[in-house]
């Protein structure tokens, strides 16, 4: 299913990206955020984010159905389209822009991991980065892992050659 475009309540902006509604691949990150934001108590504190709060019960029912279908692994194009249309009526243009901004931040945080490494290993990595002319720890670790994979593949192929 292609990304559904946001239908603006006010005038369309002349610059910047078009707002998009939820895609199926975003649901795992987006639904907890949406449930938290549509709660009437939360909505009261951010009045400019909302356009029509009267549809809250129907929106929750639709979102619950999307969750149910997603958990069962069933096709949810129709329900997601309905939920997106309801979200479009529930949030203001500004509010949906803020939802997308928060969702973008959540996605970025999900992509990053933090590991603790001792100082001596960091020093060794920095030295490796200098000698290999690498710019980041990501590049250094990726290079080392790629070299490891190549050596492992070579060892396996040589072991097969010896057995023949």
GROMACS .gro file of N, CA and C in nm:
model
  492
    1UNK      N    1   0.084  -0.118   0.000
    1UNK     CA    2   0.000   0.000   0.000
    1UNK      C    3   0.089   0.124   0.000
    2UNK      N    4   0.063   0.217  -0.090
    2UNK     CA    5   0.140   0.341  -0.099
    2UNK      C    6   0.105   0.433   0.017
    3UNK      N    7   0.198   0.520   0.051
    3UNK     CA    8   0.176   0.613   0.160
    3UNK      C    9   0.058   0.705   0.128
    4UNK      N   10  -0.027   0.722   0.225
    4UNK     CA   11  -0.146   0.804   0.211
    4UNK      C   12  -0.110   0.949   0.244
    5UNK      N   13  -0.148   1.042   0.158
    5UNK     CA   14  -0.116   1.183   0.180
    5UNK      C   15  -0.213   1.245   0.280
    6UNK      N   16  -0.162   1.339   0.357
    6UNK     CA   17  -0.242   1.416   0.451
    6UNK      C   18  -0.328   1.514   0.373
    7UNK      N   19  -0.454   1.525   0.411
    7UNK     CA   20  -0.544   1.624   0.350
    7UNK      C   21  -0.548   1.745   0.443
    8UNK      N   22  -0.493   1.855   0.397
    8UNK     CA   23  -0.478   1.974   0.481
    8UNK      C   24  -0.612   2.037   0.514
    9UNK      N   25  -0.627   2.083   0.639
    9UNK     CA   26  -0.748   2.152   0.684
    9UNK      C   27  -0.741   2.299   0.646
   10UNK      N   28  -0.620   2.352   0.649
   10UNK     CA   29  -0.598   2.491   0.613
   10UNK      C   30  -0.528   2.491   0.478
   11UNK      N   31  -0.468   2.601   0.441
   11UNK     CA   32  -0.401   2.607   0.311
   11UNK      C   33  -0.277   2.518   0.310
   12UNK      N   34  -0.251   2.457   0.194
   12UNK     CA   35  -0.135   2.371   0.179
   12UNK      C   36  -0.009   2.457   0.187
   13UNK      N   37   0.093   2.407   0.253
   13UNK     CA   38   0.219   2.483   0.254
   13UNK      C   39   0.280   2.485   0.114
   14UNK      N   40   0.351   2.591   0.083
   14UNK     CA   41   0.411   2.603  -0.051
   14UNK      C   42   0.551   2.544  -0.056
   15UNK      N   43   0.612   2.522   0.060
   15UNK     CA   44   0.747   2.466   0.063
   15UNK      C   45   0.752   2.352   0.164
   16UNK      N   46   0.857   2.274   0.156
   16UNK     CA   47   0.875   2.164   0.250
   16UNK      C   48   0.813   2.035   0.201
   17UNK      N   49   0.826   1.934   0.284
   17UNK     CA   50   0.771   1.802   0.249
   17UNK      C   51   0.622   1.798   0.274
   18UNK      N   52   0.555   1.718   0.192
   18UNK     CA   53   0.414   1.694   0.215
   18UNK      C   54   0.399   1.603   0.336
   19UNK      N   55   0.296   1.628   0.414
   19UNK     CA   56   0.269   1.540   0.527
   19UNK      C   57   0.210   1.409   0.477
   20UNK      N   58   0.251   1.301   0.539
   20UNK     CA   59   0.198   1.169   0.505
   20UNK      C   60   0.132   1.109   0.628
   21UNK      N   61   0.033   1.026   0.604
   21UNK     CA   62  -0.031   0.952   0.712
   21UNK      C   63   0.050   0.826   0.739
   22UNK      N   64   0.002   0.742   0.827
   22UNK     CA   65   0.078   0.625   0.870
   22UNK      C   66   0.089   0.519   0.761
   23UNK      N   67   0.205   0.456   0.758
   23UNK     CA   68   0.228   0.341   0.672
   23UNK      C   69   0.232   0.217   0.760
   24UNK      N   70   0.206   0.104   0.702
   24UNK     CA   71   0.203  -0.021   0.779
   24UNK      C   72   0.337  -0.046   0.848
   25UNK      N   73   0.447  -0.013   0.782
   25UNK     CA   74   0.580  -0.038   0.840
   25UNK      C   75   0.608   0.051   0.962
   26UNK      N   76   0.534   0.159   0.979
   26UNK     CA   77   0.555   0.250   1.091
   26UNK      C   78   0.471   0.215   1.213
   27UNK      N   79   0.377   0.126   1.199
   27UNK     CA   80   0.280   0.102   1.305
   27UNK      C   81   0.343   0.063   1.438
   28UNK      N   82   0.447  -0.017   1.435
   28UNK     CA   83   0.507  -0.063   1.560
   28UNK      C   84   0.561   0.054   1.643
   29UNK      N   85   0.609   0.159   1.575
   29UNK     CA   86   0.659   0.277   1.645
   29UNK      C   87   0.549   0.379   1.669
   30UNK      N   88   0.457   0.390   1.572
   30UNK     CA   89   0.358   0.498   1.573
   30UNK      C   90   0.242   0.475   1.668
   31UNK      N   91   0.194   0.352   1.678
   31UNK     CA   92   0.073   0.328   1.757
   31UNK      C   93   0.086   0.365   1.905
   32UNK      N   94   0.196   0.330   1.972
   32UNK     CA   95   0.207   0.374   2.113
   32UNK      C   96   0.204   0.527   2.125
   33UNK      N   97   0.269   0.595   2.032
   33UNK     CA   98   0.268   0.742   2.031
   33UNK      C   99   0.127   0.795   2.008
   34UNK      N  100   0.057   0.740   1.910
   34UNK     CA  101  -0.078   0.786   1.876
   34UNK      C  102  -0.172   0.764   1.994
   35UNK      N  103  -0.168   0.645   2.053
   35UNK     CA  104  -0.256   0.617   2.168
   35UNK      C  105  -0.230   0.716   2.282
   36UNK      N  106  -0.103   0.746   2.304
   36UNK     CA  107  -0.068   0.840   2.412
   36UNK      C  108  -0.120   0.980   2.381
   37UNK      N  109  -0.111   1.022   2.254
   37UNK     CA  110  -0.149   1.159   2.218
   37UNK      C  111  -0.300   1.179   2.206
   38UNK      N  112  -0.373   1.076   2.165
   38UNK     CA  113  -0.517   1.095   2.145
   38UNK      C  114  -0.597   1.087   2.274
   39UNK      N  115  -0.534   1.043   2.379
   39UNK     CA  116  -0.599   1.037   2.510
   39UNK      C  117  -0.658   1.174   2.542
   40UNK      N  118  -0.785   1.183   2.581
   40UNK     CA  119  -0.848   1.313   2.607
   40UNK      C  120  -0.771   1.401   2.707
   41UNK      N  121  -0.707   1.340   2.807
   41UNK     CA  122  -0.629   1.419   2.903
   41UNK      C  123  -0.509   1.484   2.834
   42UNK      N  124  -0.440   1.407   2.749
   42UNK     CA  125  -0.326   1.462   2.675
   42UNK      C  126  -0.372   1.566   2.574
   43UNK      N  127  -0.486   1.539   2.511
   43UNK     CA  128  -0.539   1.632   2.411
   43UNK      C  129  -0.573   1.767   2.471
   44UNK      N  130  -0.617   1.767   2.595
   44UNK     CA  131  -0.654   1.892   2.661
   44UNK      C  132  -0.532   1.983   2.679
   45UNK      N  133  -0.415   1.924   2.698
   45UNK     CA  134  -0.295   2.004   2.720
   45UNK      C  135  -0.233   2.057   2.590
   46UNK      N  136  -0.276   2.002   2.476
   46UNK     CA  137  -0.221   2.044   2.346
   46UNK      C  138  -0.335   2.073   2.250
   47UNK      N  139  -0.417   2.166   2.285
   47UNK     CA  140  -0.540   2.194   2.209
   47UNK      C  141  -0.513   2.228   2.062
   48UNK      N  142  -0.401   2.294   2.032
   48UNK     CA  143  -0.373   2.333   1.893
   48UNK      C  144  -0.337   2.213   1.805
   49UNK      N  145  -0.313   2.100   1.867
   49UNK     CA  146  -0.276   1.981   1.790
   49UNK      C  147  -0.398   1.910   1.731
   50UNK      N  148  -0.516   1.948   1.775
   50UNK     CA  149  -0.635   1.870   1.738
   50UNK      C  150  -0.736   1.953   1.662
   51UNK      N  151  -0.807   1.885   1.574
   51UNK     CA  152  -0.905   1.949   1.488
   51UNK      C  153  -1.047   1.912   1.530
   52UNK      N  154  -1.069   1.782   1.558
   52UNK     CA  155  -1.202   1.735   1.592
   52UNK      C  156  -1.191   1.622   1.695
   53UNK      N  157  -1.212   1.656   1.820
   53UNK     CA  158  -1.197   1.557   1.928
   53UNK      C  159  -1.320   1.469   1.946
   54UNK      N  160  -1.427   1.498   1.877
   54UNK     CA  161  -1.552   1.423   1.895
   54UNK      C  162  -1.543   1.279   1.847
   55UNK      N  163  -1.448   1.250   1.761
   55UNK     CA  164  -1.439   1.116   1.702
   55UNK      C  165  -1.348   1.022   1.783
   56UNK      N  166  -1.314   1.059   1.905
   56UNK     CA  167  -1.223   0.978   1.987
   56UNK      C  168  -1.266   0.831   2.000
   57UNK      N  169  -1.391   0.800   2.040
   57UNK     CA  170  -1.428   0.658   2.057
   57UNK      C  171  -1.415   0.578   1.926
   58UNK      N  172  -1.458   0.638   1.816
   58UNK     CA  173  -1.450   0.569   1.688
   58UNK      C  174  -1.304   0.549   1.644
   59UNK      N  175  -1.220   0.648   1.670
   59UNK     CA  176  -1.078   0.638   1.636
   59UNK      C  177  -1.011   0.526   1.716
   60UNK      N  178  -1.038   0.518   1.844
   60UNK     CA  179  -0.980   0.412   1.928
   60UNK      C  180  -1.025   0.275   1.878
   61UNK      N  181  -1.151   0.261   1.842
   61UNK     CA  182  -1.203   0.134   1.790
   61UNK      C  183  -1.129   0.094   1.662
   62UNK      N  184  -1.111   0.190   1.571
   62UNK     CA  185  -1.039   0.161   1.446
   62UNK      C  186  -0.893   0.124   1.472
   63UNK      N  187  -0.828   0.197   1.560
   63UNK     CA  188  -0.689   0.165   1.592
   63UNK      C  189  -0.676   0.028   1.657
   64UNK      N  190  -0.769  -0.006   1.744
   64UNK     CA  191  -0.769  -0.139   1.806
   64UNK      C  192  -0.785  -0.249   1.702
   65UNK      N  193  -0.867  -0.224   1.602
   65UNK     CA  194  -0.886  -0.321   1.494
   65UNK      C  195  -0.758  -0.336   1.412
   66UNK      N  196  -0.690  -0.226   1.385
   66UNK     CA  197  -0.562  -0.231   1.313
   66UNK      C  198  -0.461  -0.314   1.393
   67UNK      N  199  -0.456  -0.292   1.523
   67UNK     CA  200  -0.364  -0.368   1.609
   67UNK      C  201  -0.399  -0.517   1.606
   68UNK      N  202  -0.528  -0.547   1.617
   68UNK     CA  203  -0.573  -0.687   1.617
   68UNK      C  204  -0.534  -0.758   1.486
   69UNK      N  205  -0.559  -0.693   1.374
   69UNK     CA  206  -0.527  -0.752   1.244
   69UNK      C  207  -0.376  -0.767   1.225
   70UNK      N  208  -0.301  -0.667   1.271
   70UNK     CA  209  -0.155  -0.672   1.259
   70UNK      C  210  -0.098  -0.788   1.340
   71UNK      N  211  -0.151  -0.809   1.459
   71UNK     CA  212  -0.104  -0.920   1.544
   71UNK      C  213  -0.133  -1.055   1.479
   72UNK      N  214  -0.245  -1.065   1.409
   72UNK     CA  215  -0.281  -1.190   1.343
   72UNK      C  216  -0.210  -1.207   1.208
   73UNK      N  217  -0.139  -1.102   1.164
   73UNK     CA  218  -0.070  -1.109   1.036
   73UNK      C  219  -0.163  -1.100   0.918
   74UNK      N  220  -0.280  -1.043   0.938
   74UNK     CA  221  -0.378  -1.031   0.830
   74UNK      C  222  -0.360  -0.899   0.754
   75UNK      N  223  -0.415  -0.894   0.635
   75UNK     CA  224  -0.412  -0.775   0.552
   75UNK      C  225  -0.490  -0.663   0.621
   76UNK      N  226  -0.430  -0.546   0.633
   76UNK     CA  227  -0.500  -0.439   0.704
   76UNK      C  228  -0.508  -0.310   0.624
   77UNK      N  229  -0.499  -0.319   0.492
   77UNK     CA  230  -0.505  -0.200   0.407
   77UNK      C  231  -0.632  -0.118   0.431
   78UNK      N  232  -0.749  -0.183   0.429
   78UNK     CA  233  -0.876  -0.111   0.444
   78UNK      C  234  -0.887  -0.045   0.581
   79UNK      N  235  -0.853  -0.119   0.686
   79UNK     CA  236  -0.864  -0.064   0.822
   79UNK      C  237  -0.763   0.048   0.844
   80UNK      N  238  -0.642   0.031   0.789
   80UNK     CA  239  -0.541   0.136   0.803
   80UNK      C  240  -0.583   0.262   0.727
   81UNK      N  241  -0.641   0.246   0.611
   81UNK     CA  242  -0.691   0.362   0.536
   81UNK      C  243  -0.800   0.434   0.614
   82UNK      N  244  -0.893   0.357   0.674
   82UNK     CA  245  -0.999   0.418   0.755
   82UNK      C  246  -0.940   0.489   0.877
   83UNK      N  247  -0.845   0.423   0.944
   83UNK     CA  248  -0.782   0.483   1.062
   83UNK      C  249  -0.707   0.609   1.023
   84UNK      N  250  -0.637   0.606   0.909
   84UNK     CA  251  -0.565   0.725   0.862
   84UNK      C  252  -0.661   0.840   0.833
   85UNK      N  253  -0.774   0.808   0.769
   85UNK     CA  254  -0.874   0.913   0.742
   85UNK      C  255  -0.927   0.972   0.872
   86UNK      N  256  -0.947   0.887   0.970
   86UNK     CA  257  -0.996   0.934   1.100
   86UNK      C  258  -0.889   1.020   1.170
   87UNK      N  259  -0.762   0.976   1.162
   87UNK     CA  260  -0.652   1.055   1.219
   87UNK      C  261  -0.644   1.192   1.152
   88UNK      N  262  -0.670   1.193   1.021
   88UNK     CA  263  -0.667   1.319   0.945
   88UNK      C  264  -0.776   1.415   0.995
   89UNK      N  265  -0.887   1.361   1.039
   89UNK     CA  266  -0.993   1.446   1.093
   89UNK      C  267  -0.972   1.481   1.240
   90UNK      N  268  -0.897   1.399   1.310
   90UNK     CA  269  -0.877   1.417   1.454
   90UNK      C  270  -0.769   1.523   1.483
   91UNK      N  271  -0.658   1.515   1.408
   91UNK     CA  272  -0.546   1.606   1.430
   91UNK      C  273  -0.555   1.728   1.339
   92UNK      N  274  -0.504   1.840   1.389
   92UNK     CA  275  -0.489   1.959   1.305
   92UNK      C  276  -0.365   1.941   1.218
   93UNK      N  277  -0.349   2.029   1.119
   93UNK     CA  278  -0.230   2.023   1.035
   93UNK      C  279  -0.104   2.037   1.121
   94UNK      N  280  -0.105   2.133   1.213
   94UNK     CA  281   0.008   2.154   1.302
   94UNK      C  282   0.030   2.031   1.390
   95UNK      N  283  -0.078   1.977   1.444
   95UNK     CA  284  -0.068   1.860   1.531
   95UNK      C  285  -0.007   1.741   1.460
   96UNK      N  286  -0.053   1.716   1.337
   96UNK     CA  287   0.001   1.601   1.264
   96UNK      C  288   0.148   1.624   1.230
   97UNK      N  289   0.186   1.747   1.201
   97UNK     CA  290   0.326   1.778   1.176
   97UNK      C  291   0.409   1.744   1.300
   98UNK      N  292   0.356   1.775   1.417
   98UNK     CA  293   0.426   1.744   1.542
   98UNK      C  294   0.432   1.592   1.567
   99UNK      N  295   0.324   1.521   1.531
   99UNK     CA  296   0.323   1.374   1.543
   99UNK      C  297   0.432   1.316   1.454
  100UNK      N  298   0.440   1.362   1.330
  100UNK     CA  299   0.541   1.311   1.237
  100UNK      C  300   0.682   1.342   1.287
  101UNK      N  301   0.698   1.458   1.347
  101UNK     CA  302   0.828   1.497   1.402
  101UNK      C  303   0.869   1.403   1.517
  102UNK      N  304   0.775   1.378   1.607
  102UNK     CA  305   0.803   1.285   1.718
  102UNK      C  306   0.829   1.144   1.666
  103UNK      N  307   0.751   1.102   1.567
  103UNK     CA  308   0.769   0.969   1.509
  103UNK      C  309   0.907   0.956   1.445
  104UNK      N  310   0.951   1.060   1.379
  104UNK     CA  311   1.084   1.060   1.318
  104UNK      C  312   1.192   1.044   1.425
  105UNK      N  313   1.176   1.112   1.538
  105UNK     CA  314   1.271   1.100   1.647
  105UNK      C  315   1.272   0.958   1.705
  106UNK      N  316   1.154   0.900   1.720
  106UNK     CA  317   1.144   0.762   1.771
  106UNK      C  318   1.217   0.666   1.678
  107UNK      N  319   1.197   0.681   1.547
  107UNK     CA  320   1.263   0.594   1.450
  107UNK      C  321   1.415   0.607   1.459
  108UNK      N  322   1.463   0.730   1.473
  108UNK     CA  323   1.607   0.751   1.484
  108UNK      C  324   1.663   0.683   1.608
  109UNK      N  325   1.592   0.697   1.720
  109UNK     CA  326   1.638   0.635   1.843
  109UNK      C  327   1.639   0.483   1.831
  110UNK      N  328   1.543   0.427   1.759
  110UNK     CA  329   1.536   0.282   1.743
  110UNK      C  330   1.652   0.228   1.660
  111UNK      N  331   1.707   0.311   1.571
  111UNK     CA  332   1.815   0.267   1.484
  111UNK      C  333   1.949   0.265   1.556
  112UNK      N  334   1.962   0.340   1.662
  112UNK     CA  335   2.090   0.354   1.731
  112UNK      C  336   2.095   0.263   1.853
  113UNK      N  337   2.214   0.212   1.878
  113UNK     CA  338   2.238   0.134   1.999
  113UNK      C  339   2.361   0.191   2.067
  114UNK      N  340   2.364   0.176   2.195
  114UNK     CA  341   2.479   0.223   2.271
  114UNK      C  342   2.540   0.104   2.343
  115UNK      N  343   2.668   0.086   2.322
  115UNK     CA  344   2.739  -0.020   2.390
  115UNK      C  345   2.854   0.043   2.470
  116UNK      N  346   2.889  -0.021   2.577
  116UNK     CA  347   3.001   0.026   2.657
  116UNK      C  348   3.125  -0.051   2.617
  117UNK      N  349   3.232   0.024   2.594
  117UNK     CA  350   3.358  -0.036   2.552
  117UNK      C  351   3.468   0.024   2.639
  118UNK      N  352   3.561  -0.059   2.679
  118UNK     CA  353   3.669  -0.011   2.766
  118UNK      C  354   3.759   0.088   2.690
  119UNK      N  355   3.829   0.170   2.766
  119UNK     CA  356   3.914   0.275   2.706
  119UNK      C  357   4.025   0.216   2.619
  120UNK      N  358   4.081   0.105   2.661
  120UNK     CA  359   4.190   0.048   2.581
  120UNK      C  360   4.141   0.002   2.443
  121UNK      N  361   4.019  -0.049   2.437
  121UNK     CA  362   3.963  -0.090   2.308
  121UNK      C  363   3.933   0.034   2.224
  122UNK      N  364   3.884   0.140   2.287
  122UNK     CA  365   3.858   0.264   2.214
  122UNK      C  366   3.988   0.319   2.157
  123UNK      N  367   4.096   0.315   2.234
  123UNK     CA  368   4.226   0.362   2.185
  123UNK      C  369   4.274   0.278   2.067
  124UNK      N  370   4.255   0.147   2.078
  124UNK     CA  371   4.293   0.060   1.966
  124UNK      C  372   4.209   0.089   1.843
  125UNK      N  373   4.080   0.114   1.863
  125UNK     CA  374   3.992   0.149   1.750
  125UNK      C  375   4.032   0.282   1.687
  126UNK      N  376   4.065   0.380   1.770
  126UNK     CA  377   4.109   0.510   1.718
  126UNK      C  378   4.237   0.495   1.636
  127UNK      N  379   4.330   0.416   1.686
  127UNK     CA  380   4.454   0.391   1.612
  127UNK      C  381   4.423   0.323   1.478
  128UNK      N  382   4.336   0.225   1.481
  128UNK     CA  383   4.294   0.156   1.358
  128UNK      C  384   4.229   0.255   1.260
  129UNK      N  385   4.145   0.344   1.314
  129UNK     CA  386   4.079   0.444   1.230
  129UNK      C  387   4.182   0.535   1.162
  130UNK      N  388   4.286   0.573   1.237
  130UNK     CA  389   4.390   0.659   1.180
  130UNK      C  390   4.466   0.587   1.070
  131UNK      N  391   4.506   0.463   1.097
  131UNK     CA  392   4.586   0.389   0.998
  131UNK      C  393   4.505   0.356   0.873
  132UNK      N  394   4.376   0.331   0.889
  132UNK     CA  395   4.290   0.296   0.775
  132UNK      C  396   4.221   0.419   0.714
  133UNK      N  397   4.245   0.537   0.774
  133UNK     CA  398   4.185   0.663   0.729
  133UNK      C  399   4.031   0.655   0.729
  134UNK      N  400   3.977   0.610   0.842
  134UNK     CA  401   3.832   0.598   0.860
  134UNK      C  402   3.784   0.715   0.946
  135UNK      N  403   3.660   0.757   0.924
  135UNK     CA  404   3.608   0.876   0.990
  135UNK      C  405   3.526   0.849   1.116
  136UNK      N  406   3.475   0.729   1.131
  136UNK     CA  407   3.386   0.704   1.245
  136UNK      C  408   3.408   0.564   1.302
  137UNK      N  409   3.360   0.547   1.425
  137UNK     CA  410   3.366   0.415   1.488
  137UNK      C  411   3.282   0.315   1.408
  138UNK      N  412   3.168   0.361   1.354
  138UNK     CA  413   3.084   0.273   1.273
  138UNK      C  414   3.163   0.216   1.155
  139UNK      N  415   3.236   0.304   1.085
  139UNK     CA  416   3.315   0.258   0.970
  139UNK      C  417   3.423   0.159   1.014
  140UNK      N  418   3.489   0.190   1.125
  140UNK     CA  419   3.596   0.103   1.174
  140UNK      C  420   3.541  -0.035   1.209
  141UNK      N  421   3.435  -0.038   1.283
  141UNK     CA  422   3.377  -0.167   1.324
  141UNK      C  423   3.325  -0.243   1.203
  142UNK      N  424   3.259  -0.173   1.111
  142UNK     CA  425   3.209  -0.237   0.990
  142UNK      C  426   3.324  -0.296   0.908
  143UNK      N  427   3.433  -0.222   0.895
  143UNK     CA  428   3.550  -0.271   0.821
  143UNK      C  429   3.607  -0.396   0.888
  144UNK      N  430   3.622  -0.390   1.018
  144UNK     CA  431   3.676  -0.506   1.090
  144UNK      C  432   3.585  -0.628   1.076
  145UNK      N  433   3.456  -0.607   1.087
  145UNK     CA  434   3.362  -0.720   1.073
  145UNK      C  435   3.363  -0.775   0.931
  146UNK      N  436   3.375  -0.688   0.832
  146UNK     CA  437   3.382  -0.733   0.692
  146UNK      C  438   3.507  -0.816   0.669
  147UNK      N  439   3.620  -0.768   0.724
  147UNK     CA  440   3.744  -0.845   0.713
  147UNK      C  441   3.730  -0.981   0.781
  148UNK      N  442   3.664  -0.983   0.896
  148UNK     CA  443   3.642  -1.109   0.966
  148UNK      C  444   3.558  -1.205   0.881
  149UNK      N  445   3.452  -1.152   0.820
  149UNK     CA  446   3.366  -1.235   0.735
  149UNK      C  447   3.444  -1.292   0.618
  150UNK      N  448   3.532  -1.210   0.558
  150UNK     CA  449   3.612  -1.257   0.445
  150UNK      C  450   3.708  -1.368   0.489
  151UNK      N  451   3.771  -1.349   0.604
  151UNK     CA  452   3.863  -1.451   0.656
  151UNK      C  453   3.787  -1.579   0.688
  152UNK      N  454   3.670  -1.567   0.748
  152UNK     CA  455   3.590  -1.686   0.780
  152UNK      C  456   3.549  -1.760   0.654
  153UNK      N  457   3.508  -1.686   0.551
  153UNK     CA  458   3.469  -1.749   0.425
  153UNK      C  459   3.589  -1.818   0.361
  154UNK      N  460   3.705  -1.755   0.369
  154UNK     CA  461   3.827  -1.813   0.314
  154UNK      C  462   3.864  -1.940   0.389
  155UNK      N  463   3.854  -1.939   0.521
  155UNK     CA  464   3.884  -2.057   0.603
  155UNK      C  465   3.791  -2.173   0.566
  156UNK      N  466   3.664  -2.143   0.548
  156UNK     CA  467   3.568  -2.247   0.513
  156UNK      C  468   3.599  -2.306   0.377
  157UNK      N  469   3.630  -2.219   0.280
  157UNK     CA  470   3.660  -2.269   0.145
  157UNK      C  471   3.790  -2.351   0.144
  158UNK      N  472   3.888  -2.308   0.224
  158UNK     CA  473   4.013  -2.385   0.230
  158UNK      C  474   3.991  -2.519   0.301
  159UNK      N  475   3.906  -2.520   0.402
  159UNK     CA  476   3.878  -2.646   0.472
  159UNK      C  477   3.811  -2.743   0.377
  160UNK      N  478   3.722  -2.696   0.293
  160UNK     CA  479   3.657  -2.781   0.194
  160UNK      C  480   3.757  -2.832   0.092
  161UNK      N  481   3.856  -2.752   0.056
  161UNK     CA  482   3.958  -2.792  -0.042
  161UNK      C  483   4.048  -2.900   0.017
  162UNK      N  484   4.081  -2.887   0.145
  162UNK     CA  485   4.168  -2.985   0.211
  162UNK      C  486   4.098  -3.120   0.220
  163UNK      N  487   3.967  -3.120   0.244
  163UNK     CA  488   3.893  -3.245   0.261
  163UNK      C  489   3.877  -3.319   0.130
  164UNK      N  490   3.887  -3.251   0.016
  164UNK     CA  491   3.870  -3.317  -0.113
  164UNK      C  492   3.986  -3.401  -0.147
   0.00000   0.00000   0.00000
